[in-house]
One Martini backbone bead per residue (centre of mass of N, CA, C, O) as a GRO file, in nm:
protein
  350
    1MET     BB    1   8.383   2.855   0.498
    2THR     BB    2   8.120   2.656   0.570
    3ARG     BB    3   7.813   2.583   0.687
    4ARG     BB    4   7.898   2.304   0.810
    5ASP     BB    5   8.105   2.422   1.018
    6PHE     BB    6   7.849   2.521   1.210
    7LEU     BB    7   7.776   2.259   1.290
    8ALA     BB    8   7.714   2.036   1.493
    9THR     BB    9   7.750   1.760   1.619
   10PRO     BB   10   7.677   1.475   1.520
   11PHE     BB   11   7.417   1.282   1.543
   12ILE     BB   12   7.318   1.059   1.813
   13TYR     BB   13   7.160   0.784   1.847
   14GLN     BB   14   6.976   0.600   2.031
   15ALA     BB   15   6.984   0.318   2.236
   16ALA     BB   16   6.865   0.010   2.326
   17LYS     BB   17   6.853  -0.019   2.682
   18PRO     BB   18   6.878  -0.099   2.980
   19GLY     BB   19   6.666   0.105   3.196
   20TYR     BB   20   6.439   0.215   3.068
   21ARG     BB   21   6.203   0.484   3.127
   22TYR     BB   22   5.890   0.452   3.122
   23ALA     BB   23   5.625   0.676   2.977
   24PHE     BB   24   5.279   0.719   3.029
   25PRO     BB   25   5.173   0.811   2.713
   26ARG     BB   26   5.436   0.906   2.568
   27ASP     BB   27   5.547   0.611   2.458
   28HIS     BB   28   5.317   0.598   2.223
   29PHE     BB   29   5.503   0.783   2.063
   30ASN     BB   30   5.752   0.978   1.975
   31HIS     BB   31   6.126   0.902   1.890
   32PRO     BB   32   6.366   1.101   1.751
   33ASP     BB   33   6.631   0.961   1.892
   34PHE     BB   34   6.535   0.739   1.706
   35ARG     BB   35   6.552   0.594   1.395
   36THR     BB   36   6.324   0.370   1.447
   37GLU     BB   37   5.959   0.335   1.385
   38TRP     BB   38   5.655   0.150   1.495
   39TRP     BB   39   5.301   0.082   1.407
   40TYR     BB   40   5.093  -0.210   1.472
   41TYR     BB   41   4.788  -0.314   1.313
   42THR     BB   42   4.588  -0.600   1.396
   43GLY     BB   43   4.299  -0.813   1.280
   44ASN     BB   44   3.991  -0.986   1.372
   45LEU     BB   45   3.686  -0.996   1.187
   46GLU     BB   46   3.314  -0.963   1.196
   47THR     BB   47   3.008  -1.006   1.110
   48PRO     BB   48   2.697  -1.080   1.223
   49ASP     BB   49   2.704  -1.339   1.001
   50GLY     BB   50   3.035  -1.429   0.995
   51ARG     BB   51   3.215  -1.254   0.821
   52PRO     BB   52   3.553  -1.257   0.746
   53PHE     BB   53   3.833  -1.048   0.862
   54GLY     BB   54   4.134  -0.880   0.785
   55TYR     BB   55   4.379  -0.642   0.928
   56GLU     BB   56   4.597  -0.351   0.835
   57LEU     BB   57   4.785  -0.090   1.021
   58THR     BB   58   5.082   0.101   0.935
   59PHE     BB   59   5.354   0.284   1.094
   60PHE     BB   60   5.645   0.472   0.976
   61ARG     BB   61   5.966   0.585   1.108
   62GLN     BB   62   6.247   0.744   0.931
   63ALA     BB   63   6.548   0.854   0.970
   64VAL     BB   64   6.772   1.084   0.799
   65SER     BB   65   6.815   1.366   0.974
   66ARG     BB   66   6.984   1.591   1.244
   67GLU     BB   67   7.195   1.826   1.119
   68GLU     BB   68   6.934   1.997   1.044
   69LYS     BB   69   6.737   2.240   1.078
   70GLU     BB   70   6.386   2.310   1.088
   71SER     BB   71   6.319   2.569   0.851
   72SER     BB   72   6.118   2.374   0.693
   73PRO     BB   73   5.856   2.167   0.594
   74TRP     BB   74   6.066   2.033   0.362
   75VAL     BB   75   6.242   1.916   0.556
   76VAL     BB   76   6.420   1.601   0.581
   77GLN     BB   77   6.420   1.402   0.877
   78ASP     BB   78   6.172   1.225   0.786
   79VAL     BB   79   6.006   0.928   0.701
   80TYR     BB   80   5.671   0.811   0.593
   81LEU     BB   81   5.516   0.507   0.636
   82ALA     BB   82   5.236   0.305   0.495
   83HIS     BB   83   5.003   0.035   0.568
   84LEU     BB   84   4.723  -0.129   0.393
   85ALA     BB   85   4.481  -0.393   0.487
   86LEU     BB   86   4.246  -0.645   0.339
   87SER     BB   87   4.088  -0.953   0.430
   88ASP     BB   88   3.874  -1.140   0.220
   89ILE     BB   89   3.802  -1.452   0.296
   90GLN     BB   90   3.540  -1.530   0.148
   91GLY     BB   91   3.643  -1.374  -0.131
   92SER     BB   92   3.955  -1.406  -0.184
   93ARG     BB   93   4.061  -1.102  -0.102
   94PHE     BB   94   4.341  -0.871  -0.142
   95HIS     BB   95   4.390  -0.558   0.009
   96HIS     BB   96   4.627  -0.288  -0.082
   97ALA     BB   97   4.837  -0.020   0.057
   98GLU     BB   98   5.068   0.266   0.011
   99ARG     BB   99   5.301   0.502   0.179
  100LEU     BB  100   5.512   0.801   0.101
  101ASN     BB  101   5.632   1.056   0.331
  102ARG     BB  102   5.659   1.362   0.438
  103ALA     BB  103   5.570   1.593   0.654
  104GLY     BB  104   5.545   1.874   0.600
  105PRO     BB  105   5.228   2.044   0.604
  106GLY     BB  106   5.079   1.782   0.755
  107ILE     BB  107   5.098   1.497   0.607
  108ALA     BB  108   5.290   1.373   0.841
  109GLY     BB  109   5.286   1.206   1.175
  110ILE     BB  110   5.359   1.276   1.533
  111SER     BB  111   5.134   1.362   1.819
  112PHE     BB  112   5.106   1.414   2.150
  113GLU     BB  113   4.928   1.665   2.172
  114ASP     BB  114   4.702   1.529   1.960
  115GLN     BB  115   4.691   1.219   1.968
  116LEU     BB  116   4.860   1.151   1.681
  117ILE     BB  117   4.864   0.932   1.389
  118TRP     BB  118   4.984   1.002   1.046
  119ASN     BB  119   4.890   0.947   0.679
  120GLY     BB  120   4.705   1.146   0.586
  121ASN     BB  121   4.390   0.960   0.598
  122TRP     BB  122   4.567   0.800   0.798
  123GLN     BB  123   4.473   0.704   1.139
  124VAL     BB  124   4.550   0.766   1.495
  125ARG     BB  125   4.338   0.813   1.781
  126TRP     BB  126   4.374   0.915   2.109
  127GLN     BB  127   4.197   0.804   2.428
  128GLY     BB  128   4.407   0.727   2.603
  129ASP     BB  129   4.390   0.378   2.534
  130GLN     BB  130   4.216   0.453   2.317
  131GLN     BB  131   4.155   0.367   1.961
  132GLN     BB  132   4.132   0.533   1.638
  133LEU     BB  133   4.062   0.409   1.317
  134ARG     BB  134   4.147   0.566   0.994
  135ALA     BB  135   4.082   0.450   0.647
  136VAL     BB  136   4.148   0.536   0.291
  137ALA     BB  137   4.084   0.379  -0.011
  138GLU     BB  138   3.983   0.312  -0.322
  139ASP     BB  139   3.839  -0.001  -0.243
  140PHE     BB  140   3.875   0.075   0.073
  141SER     BB  141   3.764   0.083   0.427
  142PHE     BB  142   3.803   0.205   0.777
  143SER     BB  143   3.627   0.214   1.109
  144LEU     BB  144   3.787   0.192   1.432
  145ASP     BB  145   3.737   0.075   1.770
  146LEU     BB  146   3.970   0.062   2.050
  147ASP     BB  147   3.965  -0.155   2.349
  148PRO     BB  148   4.124  -0.242   2.622
  149ALA     BB  149   4.139  -0.551   2.807
  150LYS     BB  150   4.442  -0.468   2.860
  151PRO     BB  151   4.731  -0.390   2.935
  152HIS     BB  152   5.019  -0.315   2.852
  153VAL     BB  153   5.329  -0.445   2.722
  154ILE     BB  154   5.668  -0.565   2.776
  155HIS     BB  155   5.900  -0.685   2.584
  156GLY     BB  156   6.123  -0.892   2.723
  157GLU     BB  157   6.416  -0.767   2.900
  158ASN     BB  158   6.484  -0.493   3.080
  159GLY     BB  159   6.322  -0.317   2.840
  160ILE     BB  160   6.418  -0.530   2.612
  161SER     BB  161   6.465  -0.648   2.266
  162GLN     BB  162   6.680  -0.872   2.165
  163LYS     BB  163   6.847  -0.921   1.831
  164SER     BB  164   7.158  -0.910   1.916
  165ALA     BB  165   7.472  -0.879   1.968
  166GLY     BB  166   7.505  -0.623   2.179
  167ALA     BB  167   7.490  -0.310   2.251
  168GLY     BB  168   7.179  -0.190   2.116
  169GLU     BB  169   7.070  -0.472   1.986
  170ALA     BB  170   6.764  -0.332   2.007
  171SER     BB  171   6.434  -0.291   2.154
  172HIS     BB  172   6.144  -0.114   2.215
  173TYR     BB  173   5.850  -0.316   2.326
  174ILE     BB  174   5.511  -0.253   2.266
  175ALA     BB  175   5.179  -0.389   2.378
  176PHE     BB  176   4.849  -0.463   2.262
  177THR     BB  177   4.691  -0.790   2.283
  178ARG     BB  178   4.379  -0.676   2.355
  179LEU     BB  179   4.140  -0.530   2.130
  180ARG     BB  180   3.847  -0.420   2.127
  181THR     BB  181   3.637  -0.432   1.826
  182SER     BB  182   3.469  -0.167   1.638
  183GLY     BB  183   3.269  -0.110   1.329
  184GLU     BB  184   3.365  -0.033   0.983
  185ILE     BB  185   3.346  -0.142   0.647
  186ARG     BB  186   3.455  -0.085   0.303
  187ILE     BB  187   3.326  -0.288   0.025
  188ASN     BB  188   3.207  -0.275  -0.279
  189GLY     BB  189   3.022  -0.023  -0.171
  190LYS     BB  190   3.000  -0.151   0.121
  191LYS     BB  191   2.871  -0.151   0.447
  192LEU     BB  192   3.023  -0.308   0.743
  193ALA     BB  193   2.974  -0.449   1.031
  194VAL     BB  194   3.218  -0.490   1.305
  195THR     BB  195   3.393  -0.740   1.505
  196GLY     BB  196   3.668  -0.790   1.757
  197ASN     BB  197   4.029  -0.828   1.741
  198SER     BB  198   4.329  -0.662   1.844
  199TRP     BB  199   4.676  -0.558   1.766
  200MET     BB  200   4.956  -0.374   1.920
  201ASP     BB  201   5.267  -0.251   1.790
  202HIS     BB  202   5.566  -0.092   1.945
  203GLU     BB  203   5.874   0.027   1.798
  204PHE     BB  204   6.213   0.133   1.911
  205PHE     BB  205   6.524   0.217   1.729
  206SER     BB  206   6.890   0.209   1.593
  207HIS     BB  207   6.952  -0.036   1.473
  208SER     BB  208   7.082  -0.266   1.222
  209MET     BB  209   7.008  -0.545   0.997
  210SER     BB  210   7.190  -0.476   0.788
  211GLY     BB  211   7.462  -0.691   0.718
  212LYS     BB  212   7.355  -0.930   0.865
  213ASP     BB  213   7.266  -1.260   0.996
  214ILE     BB  214   6.970  -1.176   0.851
  215GLN     BB  215   6.706  -1.270   0.647
  216GLY     BB  216   6.461  -1.284   0.864
  217TRP     BB  217   6.110  -1.323   0.975
  218ASP     BB  218   5.884  -1.470   1.228
  219TRP     BB  219   5.552  -1.355   1.329
  220PHE     BB  220   5.336  -1.390   1.621
  221SER     BB  221   4.981  -1.322   1.692
  222LEU     BB  222   4.800  -1.478   1.961
  223GLN     BB  223   4.445  -1.536   2.020
  224PHE     BB  224   4.273  -1.679   2.270
  225ASN     BB  225   3.967  -1.800   2.399
  226ASP     BB  226   4.096  -1.771   2.713
  227ASP     BB  227   4.242  -1.476   2.726
  228THR     BB  228   4.509  -1.539   2.586
  229GLU     BB  229   4.859  -1.484   2.479
  230LEU     BB  230   5.094  -1.499   2.186
  231MET     BB  231   5.436  -1.416   2.130
  232LEU     BB  232   5.636  -1.482   1.831
  233TYR     BB  233   5.991  -1.496   1.725
  234GLN     BB  234   6.203  -1.550   1.436
  235LEU     BB  235   6.535  -1.523   1.351
  236ARG     BB  236   6.683  -1.568   1.036
  237ALA     BB  237   6.916  -1.722   0.894
  238PRO     BB  238   7.041  -1.801   0.585
  239ASP     BB  239   6.991  -2.123   0.667
  240GLY     BB  240   6.698  -2.095   0.845
  241ASN     BB  241   6.785  -2.059   1.124
  242PRO     BB  242   6.755  -1.968   1.436
  243THR     BB  243   6.838  -1.736   1.642
  244PRO     BB  244   6.916  -1.673   1.979
  245PHE     BB  245   6.709  -1.399   1.964
  246SER     BB  246   6.471  -1.552   1.983
  247SER     BB  247   6.123  -1.490   2.095
  248GLY     BB  248   5.877  -1.437   2.373
  249THR     BB  249   5.521  -1.406   2.488
  250LEU     BB  250   5.320  -1.471   2.771
  251ILE     BB  251   4.968  -1.400   2.829
  252ASP     BB  252   4.749  -1.365   3.064
  253LYS     BB  253   4.436  -1.280   3.176
  254GLN     BB  254   4.573  -1.028   3.352
  255GLY     BB  255   4.858  -0.947   3.184
  256ARG     BB  256   5.076  -1.133   3.248
  257THR     BB  257   5.421  -1.214   3.198
  258ARG     BB  258   5.627  -1.444   2.987
  259HIS     BB  259   5.933  -1.515   2.903
  260LEU     BB  260   6.076  -1.648   2.590
  261ARG     BB  261   6.297  -1.864   2.487
  262LEU     BB  262   6.414  -2.056   2.236
  263ASP     BB  263   6.422  -2.326   2.429
  264GLU     BB  264   6.081  -2.293   2.480
  265PHE     BB  265   6.042  -2.324   2.159
  266THR     BB  266   5.861  -2.412   1.851
  267MET     BB  267   5.898  -2.366   1.479
  268ILE     BB  268   5.722  -2.540   1.218
  269PRO     BB  269   5.718  -2.565   0.892
  270GLY     BB  270   5.513  -2.605   0.601
  271ARG     BB  271   5.327  -2.520   0.382
  272ARG     BB  272   5.361  -2.364   0.062
  273TRP     BB  273   5.375  -2.037  -0.102
  274LYS     BB  274   5.394  -1.890  -0.425
  275SER     BB  275   5.471  -1.591  -0.550
  276PRO     BB  276   5.391  -1.426  -0.850
  277ALA     BB  277   5.541  -1.143  -0.781
  278THR     BB  278   5.831  -1.248  -0.608
  279ASP     BB  279   5.891  -1.570  -0.548
  280GLY     BB  280   5.807  -1.616  -0.277
  281SER     BB  281   5.837  -1.874  -0.014
  282TYR     BB  282   5.565  -1.941   0.200
  283PRO     BB  283   5.477  -2.046   0.509
  284LEU     BB  284   5.121  -2.142   0.596
  285GLU     BB  285   5.219  -2.370   0.796
  286TRP     BB  286   5.223  -2.447   1.156
  287LYS     BB  287   5.418  -2.560   1.435
  288ILE     BB  288   5.354  -2.501   1.785
  289ARG     BB  289   5.566  -2.504   2.086
  290VAL     BB  290   5.506  -2.489   2.461
  291PRO     BB  291   5.562  -2.709   2.694
  292ALA     BB  292   5.543  -2.554   2.978
  293ALA     BB  293   5.232  -2.453   2.875
  294GLY     BB  294   5.079  -2.671   2.694
  295ILE     BB  295   5.159  -2.595   2.387
  296ASP     BB  296   4.983  -2.720   2.082
  297LEU     BB  297   5.000  -2.608   1.744
  298GLU     BB  298   4.797  -2.505   1.460
  299ILE     BB  299   4.878  -2.307   1.174
  300ARG     BB  300   4.662  -2.114   0.947
  301ALA     BB  301   4.592  -1.966   0.676
  302ALA     BB  302   4.306  -1.808   0.568
  303MET     BB  303   4.488  -1.720   0.317
  304ASP     BB  304   4.730  -1.705   0.089
  305GLN     BB  305   4.688  -1.409  -0.025
  306GLN     BB  306   4.900  -1.182   0.195
  307GLU     BB  307   5.079  -0.995   0.012
  308LEU     BB  308   5.294  -0.714   0.031
  309VAL     BB  309   5.359  -0.528  -0.250
  310SER     BB  310   5.610  -0.328  -0.320
  311ARG     BB  311   5.669   0.011  -0.495
  312ASN     BB  312   5.919   0.076  -0.311
  313GLN     BB  313   6.260   0.102  -0.202
  314TYR     BB  314   6.193   0.123   0.130
  315SER     BB  315   5.998  -0.135   0.103
  316PRO     BB  316   5.933  -0.443   0.166
  317SER     BB  317   5.823  -0.736   0.091
  318TYR     BB  318   5.539  -0.911   0.251
  319TRP     BB  319   5.384  -1.133   0.480
  320GLU     BB  320   5.043  -1.051   0.603
  321GLY     BB  321   4.809  -1.243   0.812
  322ALA     BB  322   4.551  -1.434   0.871
  323VAL     BB  323   4.486  -1.680   1.134
  324SER     BB  324   4.449  -2.004   1.252
  325ILE     BB  325   4.366  -2.202   1.554
  326SER     BB  326   4.488  -2.519   1.674
  327GLY     BB  327   4.451  -2.743   1.954
  328THR     BB  328   4.507  -2.671   2.282
  329ARG     BB  329   4.429  -2.400   2.133
  330LYS     BB  330   4.205  -2.146   2.045
  331GLY     BB  331   4.183  -1.915   1.753
  332SER     BB  332   4.347  -1.608   1.657
  333GLY     BB  333   4.558  -1.423   1.409
  334TYR     BB  334   4.899  -1.325   1.321
  335LEU     BB  335   5.128  -1.317   1.030
  336GLU     BB  336   5.482  -1.256   0.977
  337MET     BB  337   5.690  -1.245   0.667
  338THR     BB  338   6.040  -1.230   0.594
  339GLY     BB  339   6.290  -1.301   0.349
  340TYR     BB  340   6.169  -1.487   0.090
  341ASP     BB  341   6.298  -1.306  -0.151
  342ASN     BB  342   6.476  -1.115   0.039
  343GLN     BB  343   6.684  -0.963   0.222
  344ILE     BB  344   6.648  -0.793   0.493
  345GLU     BB  345   6.606  -0.428   0.552
  346ILE     BB  346   6.710  -0.200   0.799
  347ASN     BB  347   6.785   0.128   0.763
  348GLN     BB  348   6.815   0.211   0.444
  349LEU     BB  349   6.804   0.536   0.487
  350ALA     BB  350   7.071   0.593   0.675
   0.00000   0.00000   0.00000
């Protein structure tokens, strides 16, 4: 008889299903019973003299195994990835870095007790709903304080954001869509005071997109000057067409939400940019319409090169960067595009 014969029944991860009872602030933190989880911070900032920047700080937790008890800090039950980026729009420079760590003796993790999400010296510390971002890379860093102008929202319907057909083929998707932001960035050896707005997305789920008919996705977080916001995403099939499970959310001035189905909006790509690093061909101009809300927009990348080129096998390369908004509403936002160089895979560690 081997040691494995004494192990309990193999662990079954929870699926994202309707009726989930959210509890905050607990649900802003770790969900180890779900296989995949991420926290995405993006924002548009500027200095007092109007110099614009975009930034991204993201944390990923990917479960590896739950079948062995954590008897040592070096047992790998989860791996932790993190991405950090700064778009210097005026200087046409895109800075980015990535990390891949195990929890180890405090190297990376998520702690509800300490109100902390971290990977090395990249971290988010919570104080109520306020969030403090601190991150240091070789050639840039930032220290930002985020204060919600609105309560968090739950995207989707019935507590889930459905991604494909079938029970559990979904995520629990929480967002702060307008976070007043202030702090400083360091770039080229100089410290610059900045202010602006940020957006935070937090998703947790256990389904896998790999091996399914999804090539990638296009995701928009748009913050309008009238204090409303719009989140839209389309999941692309290999033929380039959006799947029926593409959707969005319109958030009004008071933070009330309206779910949008695929037949309620259109996303039409325009000019493309080809990455010299990955050969991915990314559309950097878009026309977006939500007719029932009177929304007719033109979206343009603030600069072409905002591709995060991954150097590890567990994280795909993707384009994520600051965009400008014109049309029936004005503002700024962020755009993420995946699957333009290779088919996207999620849960590839599982």
